[in-house]
Coordinates of C-alpha atoms and ligand atoms in Angstrom, one line a residue:
M247 CA 0.2 50.2 8.8
N248 CA -3.6 50.2 10.3
I249 CA -6.2 49.6 9.1
L250 CA -9.7 49.2 9.9
G251 CA -12.3 46.8 8.6
I252 CA -16.0 47.8 9.1
N253 CA -19.5 45.4 8.7
A254 CA -22.4 48.2 9.3
Y255 CA -26.2 48.3 8.5
H256 CA -26.0 44.7 8.1
G257 CA -26.7 41.7 10.0
N258 CA -24.3 41.0 12.5
S259 CA -21.9 44.8 12.4
S260 CA -18.8 44.3 13.6
A261 CA -15.3 45.4 13.5
A262 CA -11.9 44.5 12.9
I263 CA -8.4 46.1 13.3
L264 CA -4.9 44.8 11.7
C265 CA -1.7 46.7 12.6
D266 CA 1.0 45.3 9.3
G267 CA -1.1 43.1 8.4
Q268 CA -1.2 41.7 12.1
L269 CA -5.0 40.7 13.5
V270 CA -4.9 42.7 16.4
T271 CA -8.7 42.5 18.0
A272 CA -12.6 41.7 16.3
V273 CA -15.4 41.8 17.7
E274 CA -19.3 42.0 17.4
E275 CA -21.4 45.2 17.9
E276 CA -24.0 42.9 19.4
R277 CA -21.9 41.5 23.1
F278 CA -21.9 45.9 23.9
N279 CA -24.9 46.6 22.7
R280 CA -26.6 43.2 23.9
V281 CA -28.9 43.3 20.9
K282 CA -28.2 40.0 19.5
H283 CA -27.2 40.1 15.1
A284 CA -27.3 44.2 16.2
A285 CA -27.1 45.7 12.6
G286 CA -27.1 49.3 12.3
F287 CA -23.4 50.6 13.1
P288 CA -20.5 48.9 15.3
Q289 CA -19.5 52.3 17.5
N290 CA -18.9 50.5 20.1
A291 CA -16.8 47.9 18.7
V292 CA -15.3 51.1 16.3
R293 CA -14.1 52.4 19.8
Y294 CA -12.9 49.3 21.3
C295 CA -10.8 47.8 18.0
L296 CA -8.9 51.7 18.7
E297 CA -8.5 51.5 23.1
E298 CA -7.4 48.4 22.1
A299 CA -5.1 48.8 19.4
G300 CA -4.0 51.9 21.1
L301 CA -4.8 54.3 18.7
T302 CA -7.0 56.7 17.6
L303 CA -9.1 57.1 14.1
R304 CA -6.4 59.9 13.1
D305 CA -3.7 56.8 12.8
V306 CA -5.9 54.5 10.6
E307 CA -4.3 54.6 7.0
H308 CA -7.2 52.8 4.7
V309 CA -11.0 51.9 6.3
A310 CA -12.4 48.8 4.7
I311 CA -15.8 48.2 3.5
P312 CA -17.9 44.7 3.3
R313 CA -19.9 46.4 0.9
N314 CA -19.6 47.7 -3.0
P315 CA -23.1 49.3 -3.8
W316 CA -22.1 49.8 -6.7
A317 CA -21.6 45.6 -8.1
R318 CA -23.7 44.0 -10.8
M319 CA -25.4 46.9 -10.5
G320 CA -27.1 45.7 -14.5
T321 CA -28.8 42.7 -11.9
K322 CA -30.5 45.3 -9.3
L323 CA -31.8 47.6 -12.1
F324 CA -33.2 45.2 -13.7
Y325 CA -35.1 43.9 -10.4
A326 CA -35.9 47.7 -9.4
L327 CA -37.7 48.9 -12.2
R328 CA -40.0 45.9 -12.0
M329 CA -39.8 46.1 -7.9
P330 CA -40.4 50.4 -7.5
G331 CA -40.6 49.3 -3.3
F332 CA -37.1 47.2 -3.6
A333 CA -35.5 50.0 -5.2
L334 CA -36.4 52.9 -2.5
D335 CA -34.2 50.5 -0.2
R336 CA -31.7 50.6 -2.9
S337 CA -30.8 54.4 -2.8
K338 CA -31.2 54.3 0.6
V339 CA -29.1 52.1 0.5
L340 CA -26.8 54.0 -0.8
T341 CA -27.6 57.4 1.4
R342 CA -26.0 55.6 4.2
F343 CA -22.9 54.4 3.3
S344 CA -22.2 58.0 2.0
G345 CA -22.5 59.0 5.1
I346 CA -19.8 56.5 7.4
E347 CA -17.3 58.4 7.2
R348 CA -19.3 61.0 9.7
E349 CA -20.9 57.9 11.6
L350 CA -17.4 57.1 12.0
A351 CA -15.7 60.0 13.5
Q352 CA -19.2 60.6 15.4
A353 CA -18.7 57.4 17.3
C354 CA -14.7 58.8 17.8
H355 CA -15.5 62.1 19.3
V356 CA -13.5 63.6 16.0
D357 CA -14.3 65.8 13.9
P358 CA -14.8 64.1 10.4
E359 CA -13.1 66.9 8.6
S360 CA -9.7 65.1 10.2
V361 CA -10.7 61.7 8.9
Q362 CA -8.0 60.7 6.6
A363 CA -7.8 57.2 6.3
Q364 CA -8.8 56.5 3.0
Q365 CA -12.1 54.0 2.1
H366 CA -12.4 51.0 0.1
R367 CA -15.4 49.0 -0.7
V368 CA -14.6 45.1 -0.9
E369 CA -17.9 43.6 -2.3
H370 CA -19.9 41.2 0.1
H371 CA -18.5 37.7 -1.1
V372 CA -15.6 38.4 -2.1
A373 CA -14.8 39.8 1.6
H374 CA -16.0 36.7 2.6
L375 CA -13.0 34.6 0.3
A376 CA -10.7 37.0 2.0
S377 CA -12.1 35.9 5.1
A378 CA -11.7 32.0 4.9
F379 CA -8.8 31.8 3.2
L380 CA -6.4 34.7 3.7
V381 CA -6.4 34.2 7.5
S382 CA -6.7 30.0 6.9
P383 CA -2.8 28.2 7.7
F384 CA -3.5 27.4 3.4
D385 CA -0.8 28.3 1.1
Q386 CA -3.8 27.0 -1.7
A387 CA -7.2 26.4 -1.3
A388 CA -10.2 26.7 -3.0
V389 CA -12.7 29.4 -1.3
L390 CA -16.4 28.9 -0.7
S391 CA -19.0 31.3 0.0
T392 CA -21.9 31.1 0.3
D393 CA -24.9 33.0 2.1
G394 CA -28.4 34.5 1.7
L395 CA -27.5 37.6 0.0
G396 CA -24.9 40.5 0.1
D397 CA -24.3 43.0 -2.8
F398 CA -26.9 41.2 -4.8
A399 CA -25.2 37.3 -4.8
S400 CA -25.2 34.7 -3.4
T401 CA -22.6 32.4 -3.6
M402 CA -19.4 33.1 -5.2
W403 CA -15.7 30.3 -5.4
A404 CA -12.5 31.5 -6.0
S405 CA -8.9 30.0 -5.9
G406 CA -6.3 31.4 -3.2
R407 CA -2.6 31.6 -4.7
G408 CA -0.6 33.4 -1.6
N409 CA -1.6 37.3 -0.8
R410 CA -4.5 36.8 -3.9
L411 CA -8.4 35.7 -4.4
E412 CA -8.8 35.3 -8.5
V413 CA -12.8 34.5 -8.6
H414 CA -14.1 32.2 -11.1
G415 CA -18.0 32.4 -10.4
A416 CA -21.0 33.7 -9.0
V417 CA -24.3 32.8 -8.2
S418 CA -26.6 36.4 -8.0
F419 CA -30.4 36.9 -7.0
P420 CA -33.1 35.5 -5.9
H421 CA -31.2 32.4 -6.7
S422 CA -29.7 31.3 -3.2
L423 CA -29.4 28.7 -0.9
G424 CA -29.0 31.4 2.4
L425 CA -32.4 32.7 1.1
Y426 CA -33.7 28.8 0.4
Y427 CA -33.2 27.2 3.8
T428 CA -34.7 30.6 5.9
A429 CA -37.4 30.5 3.8
L430 CA -38.2 27.2 4.4
S431 CA -36.9 27.7 8.7
Q432 CA -40.4 30.5 8.3
Y433 CA -42.3 28.0 6.9
L434 CA -41.9 25.9 9.6
G435 CA -42.4 28.1 12.4
F436 CA -39.0 29.4 12.4
W437 CA -39.1 33.4 12.2
K438 CA -35.9 35.4 14.0
F439 CA -33.0 36.0 12.0
G440 CA -31.1 33.4 12.5
D441 CA -33.0 30.7 13.2
E442 CA -31.5 28.5 10.7
Y443 CA -29.4 26.4 12.8
K444 CA -32.3 25.8 15.2
V445 CA -34.4 24.2 11.6
M446 CA -30.8 21.9 10.9
G447 CA -31.0 20.7 14.3
L448 CA -34.4 19.7 14.7
A449 CA -32.8 18.3 10.5
A450 CA -31.6 14.7 12.3
Y451 CA -35.1 13.5 13.4
G452 CA -36.9 13.2 10.2
E453 CA -36.7 11.9 7.2
P454 CA -35.8 13.5 3.3
A455 CA -39.7 12.0 2.7
H456 CA -40.0 15.0 0.6
E457 CA -36.7 14.9 -1.1
G458 CA -38.3 15.2 -4.7
E459 CA -40.0 18.2 -4.0
F460 CA -37.5 20.0 -2.9
R461 CA -35.0 19.5 -5.4
R462 CA -38.0 20.7 -7.6
M463 CA -37.8 23.9 -5.4
V464 CA -33.2 23.6 -5.6
K465 CA -31.8 23.0 -9.6
A466 CA -28.7 22.0 -10.3
D467 CA -27.7 24.5 -13.4
H468 CA -24.2 23.1 -14.6
G469 CA -22.1 26.1 -14.5
H470 CA -24.6 28.7 -12.4
G471 CA -24.4 26.4 -9.9
F472 CA -27.0 26.3 -8.9
R473 CA -31.4 27.5 -9.6
L474 CA -34.0 28.0 -7.7
G475 CA -37.5 27.6 -8.6
L476 CA -38.3 30.8 -7.8
K477 CA -42.5 28.8 -7.7
Y478 CA -41.8 28.3 -3.8
F479 CA -40.8 31.9 -3.2
C480 CA -41.1 35.3 -3.6
H481 CA -38.7 37.5 -2.8
H482 CA -37.4 38.0 -6.5
Q483 CA -41.2 39.7 -6.8
T484 CA -41.1 41.4 -3.3
G485 CA -38.0 42.2 -2.7
P486 CA -35.9 40.3 -0.6
Q487 CA -37.6 42.3 2.4
M488 CA -34.7 42.7 4.6
S489 CA -34.7 45.6 7.0
W490 CA -31.3 46.0 8.5
P491 CA -32.2 48.8 10.7
E492 CA -30.2 51.6 12.2
G493 CA -29.8 52.0 15.5
G494 CA -28.1 48.3 17.0
K495 CA -31.4 46.5 15.9
T496 CA -31.9 42.8 15.1
P497 CA -32.4 42.2 11.6
V498 CA -36.1 41.2 10.4
L499 CA -36.8 38.6 7.2
G500 CA -40.0 39.2 5.5
R501 CA -41.6 36.1 4.6
L502 CA -39.5 34.8 1.5
F503 CA -41.9 31.4 0.4
S504 CA -45.3 31.6 -1.9
P505 CA -48.8 30.3 -1.5
Y506 CA -47.7 27.8 -3.1
L507 CA -45.2 26.3 -1.0
E508 CA -47.8 25.9 0.7
E509 CA -49.8 24.2 -2.3
R510 CA -47.9 21.5 -2.1
L511 CA -46.4 20.8 1.5
G512 CA -49.3 22.1 3.1
K513 CA -49.7 24.4 5.8
T514 CA -47.3 26.3 7.6
R515 CA -46.2 25.5 11.1
M516 CA -47.1 28.4 13.6
P517 CA -44.3 28.8 16.0
T518 CA -46.5 27.7 18.9
E519 CA -47.6 24.8 16.8
P520 CA -45.8 21.7 18.3
I521 CA -43.6 19.9 16.6
G522 CA -44.4 16.9 14.6
K523 CA -42.7 14.3 12.5
K524 CA -44.1 15.5 9.2
H525 CA -42.0 19.2 10.8
Q526 CA -38.6 16.4 11.6
D527 CA -38.9 15.1 7.8
I528 CA -39.7 18.3 6.1
A529 CA -36.6 19.5 8.3
A530 CA -35.4 16.9 6.9
S531 CA -35.0 17.1 3.7
L532 CA -34.4 21.4 3.6
Q533 CA -31.1 19.6 4.7
A534 CA -30.6 17.3 2.5
V535 CA -31.0 18.6 -0.5
L536 CA -29.4 22.1 1.2
E537 CA -26.5 19.1 1.4
E538 CA -26.3 17.9 -2.4
A539 CA -26.7 21.6 -3.5
Y540 CA -24.0 22.3 -1.6
F541 CA -21.7 19.4 -2.5
R542 CA -22.3 20.1 -6.4
L543 CA -20.7 23.1 -5.7
L544 CA -17.4 21.9 -3.8
N545 CA -17.0 19.0 -5.6
S546 CA -17.8 21.1 -9.3
L547 CA -14.5 23.4 -7.6
Y548 CA -12.8 20.7 -7.0
E549 CA -12.3 19.7 -10.0
K550 CA -12.0 23.6 -10.9
T551 CA -8.6 24.2 -8.6
R552 CA -6.9 20.8 -8.7
L553 CA -6.8 22.0 -4.7
K554 CA -6.3 19.6 -1.8
A555 CA -7.6 21.8 1.3
V556 CA -11.5 24.0 1.6
C557 CA -12.2 27.4 2.7
L558 CA -15.5 28.2 3.8
A559 CA -17.2 31.4 4.7
G560 CA -21.1 32.4 4.3
G561 CA -23.6 31.2 6.9
V562 CA -24.3 28.2 5.0
A563 CA -20.7 27.9 5.9
F564 CA -21.8 27.7 9.4
N565 CA -24.0 24.7 8.5
C566 CA -21.5 21.7 10.4
V567 CA -24.0 19.1 9.5
A568 CA -22.9 20.0 6.5
N569 CA -19.2 21.1 6.9
G570 CA -18.6 17.4 8.6
K571 CA -19.3 15.4 5.8
I572 CA -16.8 17.2 3.0
F573 CA -13.9 14.4 4.2
D574 CA -17.0 11.5 2.6
R575 CA -18.6 13.8 0.2
T576 CA -15.8 15.9 -1.6
P577 CA -12.3 15.1 -2.9
F578 CA -11.0 17.6 -0.3
S579 CA -9.3 16.4 2.9
E580 CA -8.6 20.4 4.3
V581 CA -10.9 22.2 6.0
Y582 CA -11.3 26.0 7.1
V583 CA -13.7 27.9 8.4
Q584 CA -12.6 30.7 10.9
P585 CA -15.1 31.5 13.7
A586 CA -17.3 34.4 12.4
A587 CA -17.9 33.2 9.6
G588 CA -21.4 35.4 8.7
D589 CA -21.4 38.8 8.3
A590 CA -19.2 40.4 11.3
G591 CA -16.6 38.1 9.8
L592 CA -16.8 40.3 6.7
A593 CA -14.6 42.6 8.9
V594 CA -11.8 40.8 8.7
G595 CA -12.3 39.8 5.2
A596 CA -12.9 43.4 3.5
A597 CA -9.1 44.3 6.3
Y598 CA -6.9 41.1 5.2
Y599 CA -8.3 41.8 1.3
V600 CA -7.4 46.0 1.5
Y601 CA -4.2 44.5 3.0
H602 CA -3.0 41.7 0.7
Q603 CA -5.5 41.8 -2.6
I604 CA -5.0 46.2 -2.5
L605 CA -1.7 46.1 -1.3
G606 CA 0.3 43.9 -2.3
H607 CA 1.9 42.9 1.0
P608 CA 3.2 38.9 2.2
R609 CA 1.1 36.7 3.6
S610 CA 1.9 36.3 7.3
F611 CA -1.1 35.6 10.3
V612 CA -3.2 32.9 11.2
M613 CA -6.9 33.1 12.7
D614 CA -5.5 29.4 15.1
H615 CA -8.0 30.1 17.8
A616 CA -11.3 32.7 18.6
Y617 CA -9.8 34.7 21.0
W618 CA -10.0 37.8 19.9
G619 CA -12.7 40.3 21.4
P620 CA -12.2 42.1 24.9
Q621 CA -10.8 40.4 28.0
F622 CA -11.1 41.6 31.7
A623 CA -7.8 42.6 34.1
P624 CA -8.4 41.3 37.3
E625 CA -9.1 44.2 38.6
T626 CA -11.9 44.7 37.5
I627 CA -13.3 41.3 37.9
R628 CA -12.8 42.3 41.7
Q629 CA -14.2 45.1 41.4
A630 CA -17.7 43.6 39.9
L631 CA -17.4 40.9 42.1
Q632 CA -17.4 43.6 45.0
A633 CA -19.7 45.7 42.9
S634 CA -22.1 42.6 43.4
A635 CA -22.3 42.5 46.6
L636 CA -22.6 38.9 47.6
D637 CA -24.4 37.1 50.6
S638 CA -21.7 35.6 52.3
S639 CA -24.4 33.0 54.2
K640 CA -25.5 32.9 50.6
F641 CA -22.1 32.2 48.1
S642 CA -18.8 30.8 49.1
L643 CA -16.1 32.9 47.1
Q644 CA -12.4 31.5 47.1
E645 CA -9.5 33.1 45.0
L646 CA -6.9 30.0 43.5
E647 CA -4.3 29.3 41.4
N648 CA -4.7 28.3 38.0
E649 CA -4.4 24.2 39.0
E650 CA -6.4 25.0 41.7
L651 CA -9.0 26.3 40.0
T652 CA -9.6 24.2 37.9
R653 CA -9.3 20.7 39.6
R654 CA -12.2 22.6 41.9
A655 CA -13.8 23.1 38.6
A656 CA -13.8 20.1 37.5
E657 CA -14.8 18.4 40.3
Y658 CA -18.0 20.8 40.5
I659 CA -18.6 20.1 37.1
A660 CA -17.7 15.7 37.8
A661 CA -21.1 15.8 40.5
G662 CA -23.5 17.4 38.3
K663 CA -23.1 21.1 39.0
I664 CA -24.4 23.3 36.3
L665 CA -20.6 25.4 36.2
G666 CA -21.0 29.3 34.1
W667 CA -17.0 29.4 32.8
F668 CA -14.9 33.3 32.5
Q669 CA -11.5 33.9 31.0
G670 CA -9.5 35.7 29.2
R671 CA -10.7 37.6 25.6
A672 CA -14.1 37.1 24.6
E673 CA -14.4 34.5 21.6
W674 CA -14.7 36.1 18.3
G675 CA -17.5 34.6 15.8
P676 CA -20.4 33.1 17.1
R677 CA -19.5 29.8 19.5
A678 CA -18.7 30.6 23.0
L679 CA -15.1 28.4 23.0
G680 CA -14.5 27.8 26.4
N681 CA -13.6 31.3 27.4
R682 CA -17.0 32.8 27.4
S683 CA -18.8 29.0 28.2
I684 CA -21.4 27.4 30.5
L685 CA -19.5 24.4 31.3
V686 CA -21.6 21.1 32.3
D687 CA -21.1 17.3 32.6
P688 CA -21.6 15.5 29.0
R689 CA -21.8 11.0 30.6
R690 CA -25.0 12.5 32.5
A691 CA -27.9 11.8 29.7
E692 CA -30.4 14.5 32.4
M693 CA -28.0 17.1 31.7
K694 CA -29.6 18.9 28.4
E695 CA -32.2 19.0 29.8
V696 CA -31.3 20.1 33.7
L697 CA -29.8 22.7 32.1
N698 CA -32.8 24.3 29.4
R699 CA -35.5 24.0 32.6
R700 CA -32.6 25.7 34.5
I701 CA -31.0 28.3 31.8
K702 CA -31.0 27.9 28.3
H703 CA -34.9 27.6 28.1
R704 CA -34.1 26.1 24.4
E705 CA -35.4 23.5 22.4
A706 CA -35.8 20.1 24.0
F707 CA -35.5 18.7 20.6
R708 CA -31.7 21.5 19.8
P709 CA -28.3 19.4 20.1
F710 CA -25.8 20.1 23.1
A711 CA -21.7 20.5 21.4
P712 CA -18.7 18.8 22.8
S713 CA -15.6 20.8 24.4
I714 CA -12.5 17.3 23.4
L715 CA -9.0 17.8 24.1
E716 CA -7.7 17.9 20.5
E717 CA -5.8 14.5 21.0
A718 CA -8.3 12.3 22.1
T719 CA -10.5 13.5 18.8
A720 CA -10.1 10.1 16.4
E721 CA -11.2 7.5 20.1
Y722 CA -14.2 9.6 19.9
F723 CA -15.2 10.3 16.4
E724 CA -15.4 8.6 13.4
R725 CA -13.2 11.6 11.5
S726 CA -9.8 12.9 13.6
A727 CA -9.4 16.4 11.6
A728 CA -8.9 19.4 13.9
S729 CA -12.5 21.5 14.4
P730 CA -10.7 24.6 17.1
F731 CA -14.5 26.4 16.4
M732 CA -17.5 24.7 15.9
N733 CA -17.6 24.5 12.6
L734 CA -18.1 20.9 11.4
A735 CA -20.0 18.1 13.1
Y736 CA -19.1 13.8 12.9
S737 CA -19.6 11.1 13.3
V738 CA -19.1 9.8 17.3
R739 CA -18.1 6.8 17.7
R740 CA -21.0 3.9 18.2
E741 CA -19.2 2.1 21.3
K742 CA -18.8 6.2 22.6
R743 CA -21.6 7.7 22.4
S744 CA -23.4 6.1 26.3
K745 CA -20.2 7.4 27.5
I746 CA -21.8 10.6 26.5
P747 CA -25.3 11.1 26.0
A748 CA -25.8 15.1 26.3
S749 CA -23.6 16.0 24.3
T750 CA -24.4 14.1 21.3
H751 CA -26.9 14.2 19.3
V752 CA -29.9 12.8 18.1
D753 CA -28.2 11.3 14.2
G754 CA -24.9 10.3 17.0
T755 CA -23.5 13.0 15.7
G756 CA -21.6 15.7 18.2
R757 CA -20.5 19.4 16.7
L758 CA -17.3 18.3 18.2
Q759 CA -14.8 21.6 19.4
T760 CA -11.3 20.4 19.5
V761 CA -9.7 22.1 22.5
S762 CA -5.7 22.0 21.8
R763 CA -2.7 22.6 25.1
S764 CA -1.5 25.7 22.3
A765 CA -4.5 27.2 21.4
N766 CA -6.5 27.8 25.1
P767 CA -4.4 25.9 27.6
L768 CA -6.7 26.5 31.1
Y769 CA -9.9 25.9 29.5
W770 CA -7.3 22.7 27.8
A771 CA -6.3 22.0 31.3
L772 CA -10.1 21.5 32.9
I773 CA -10.3 19.1 30.1
K774 CA -7.6 17.8 31.3
D775 CA -8.3 17.1 34.7
F776 CA -12.5 16.1 34.1
E777 CA -10.5 13.2 32.0
K778 CA -8.3 12.5 35.1
L779 CA -11.2 12.5 37.2
T780 CA -14.0 10.9 34.9
G781 CA -11.9 8.5 32.7
V782 CA -13.9 11.3 29.6
P783 CA -12.4 14.1 27.9
V784 CA -14.9 15.9 27.1
L785 CA -17.2 18.4 28.6
L786 CA -20.5 19.8 27.7
N787 CA -19.7 22.7 25.7
T788 CA -22.4 25.6 25.8
S789 CA -22.9 29.4 25.8
F790 CA -23.2 31.6 28.7
N791 CA -26.3 33.6 28.1
D792 CA -29.9 33.8 28.9
N793 CA -31.2 34.2 26.2
E794 CA -29.1 37.3 25.1
P795 CA -25.9 37.9 23.5
I796 CA -23.3 35.3 24.6
V797 CA -21.8 37.7 27.8
L798 CA -18.9 40.7 27.4
K799 CA -18.2 41.6 31.0
P800 CA -17.8 40.2 34.4
R801 CA -21.0 42.3 35.5
E802 CA -23.2 40.6 33.0
A803 CA -21.2 37.0 34.1
I804 CA -22.3 37.8 36.8
D805 CA -25.6 38.8 36.5
C806 CA -26.1 35.4 34.4
F807 CA -24.6 33.2 37.2
L808 CA -27.5 35.3 40.2
R809 CA -30.7 35.1 38.2
T810 CA -30.4 32.3 36.7
N811 CA -29.6 28.3 38.7
M812 CA -26.6 28.0 37.2
D813 CA -24.6 26.8 41.3
V814 CA -20.8 27.1 39.9
L815 CA -19.4 30.5 38.3
V816 CA -15.8 30.7 37.7
I817 CA -14.7 34.2 36.6
G818 CA -10.5 35.6 36.3
N819 CA -9.3 32.4 39.1
H820 CA -12.4 33.4 41.6
L821 CA -14.5 30.4 42.8
I822 CA -18.5 31.1 43.5
E823 CA -20.8 29.6 44.4
K824 CA -23.9 29.0 45.4
R825 CA -24.8 27.1 48.9
T826 CA -27.8 26.5 48.2
N827 CA -29.9 25.9 44.7
L828 CA -33.3 25.0 46.5
A829 CA -35.4 25.3 43.0
D830 CA -33.3 22.8 41.2
P831 CA -31.0 20.1 43.1
S832 CA -28.4 19.0 41.2
P833 CA -28.8 15.2 40.1
E834 CA -27.8 12.0 42.0
P835 CA -24.0 11.7 41.5
V836 CA -22.5 9.5 38.7
F837 CA -20.5 6.3 39.1
S838 CA -18.8 4.9 36.4
A839 CA -16.1 6.9 35.7
Ligands
FE2_34 FE1 -22.8 36.6 3.7

């Protein structure tokens, strides 16, 4: 049985395909069309999924769409009557969804009449819940989905048992922890879609000096989870001004906060304005009050379910700082957050919901790694290198067996080089997890600044993340529960902070990826070789890109290597070094292991 899941007309559009309950592939449209958080119809992702599964559209029996325009109709009508612009927007959404069969046929170059698949509409947050629980390792778990807004809800909680989810409650528009975080991120000068994680990084520099004010923005509401103090916001008056453009563009969000917020906190920060102590404190207060509401939700979910495991999804589930504290601030002892916890993951969630909850099949799949995207044959990599016509006076190129490859790569990293690492299947979700990564030595404090200056061009306050051998986690971190998808931040043990300064944030935490030998043997071997050389089982791992979606194809990796000041590229079994990188010589070698 073949089920195609599609997240369309929404940020992070994506597609996934299941064959007899096994995930064959899942991928975001942005990786193909090179537009960050691309919305619209994921035509490239759909085509790739079918091709990878060896299917045509005619072989697909079910299409799962994580959007139900008819959900919460009463609330929608109430707001539509008060906001004509919003009513118009809703009617456009309905029109778009009614044409999905045609778009699907167009993407696959077939006659719309020939599409036989049965269509299923799965409510946004139900698909989020399914994306977390139904691919988790747990037979029973509490499940929480929290984000900005989807099908007019922002939060939903449930219990999962076997192949079924039972929804216990939800929070509807206009109350939303995601919109709260986005509104305050805008106030702090971060307006781009998906910028909230930057503000989460900034929070570590400040003190929650404005907690009292923020507690008036997000109030506890027993039975309903939380309520927003609406006078700080304007989305309930203007409608959620979010445009999800056609044609694969990045979504755009309108202003979400009201003039009252500025009255209370002072003038908004312009994006070009320097960040001061006040901004850091506002970010810290924002994060602290988000955590209070998040843990209230989680604790009341525990009271209701009494289950020891929890699965999380929705954009707020990317708040790794909050996730890392779950073990301390709730009774839950096991946490699962799948790699595409945000809206891209809806494609997988809707497909599994159809397979299990609607069609009744038992569970037989666990998402225990993130490598579900496209891969490229050695011949394709060789051709891409040939097409690049690298000048041998400027580049050295060698083809090596795996053992030699990881050993040499580890030596370059230990010597202070910046190394691009391109292997196997692309990661599902926004994090590079060792197949499309840029890697450097975490022992060198200066590497953060070097990486930013030479390649990443990110704000200096943002942290870089560590990849650690799974078996060494307890040695370096105060928690040892596996974090294979970089969705949890733990405190680095005090005595180890000076060992890995470049991947330890200012508050002593690290948003770690625990790397197991079974999930990614080659990446594990590389970190192991680095440990043999230096005594440190950790690499600093950042995504292989430069202000663009993570590279997908060999050609994109080579281009990124050539146009930036990266020193070494390992692509498949090829190791390429720039003979001179005169723009910025590498730092001095470190001597301590
Ligand atoms: Fe969502």
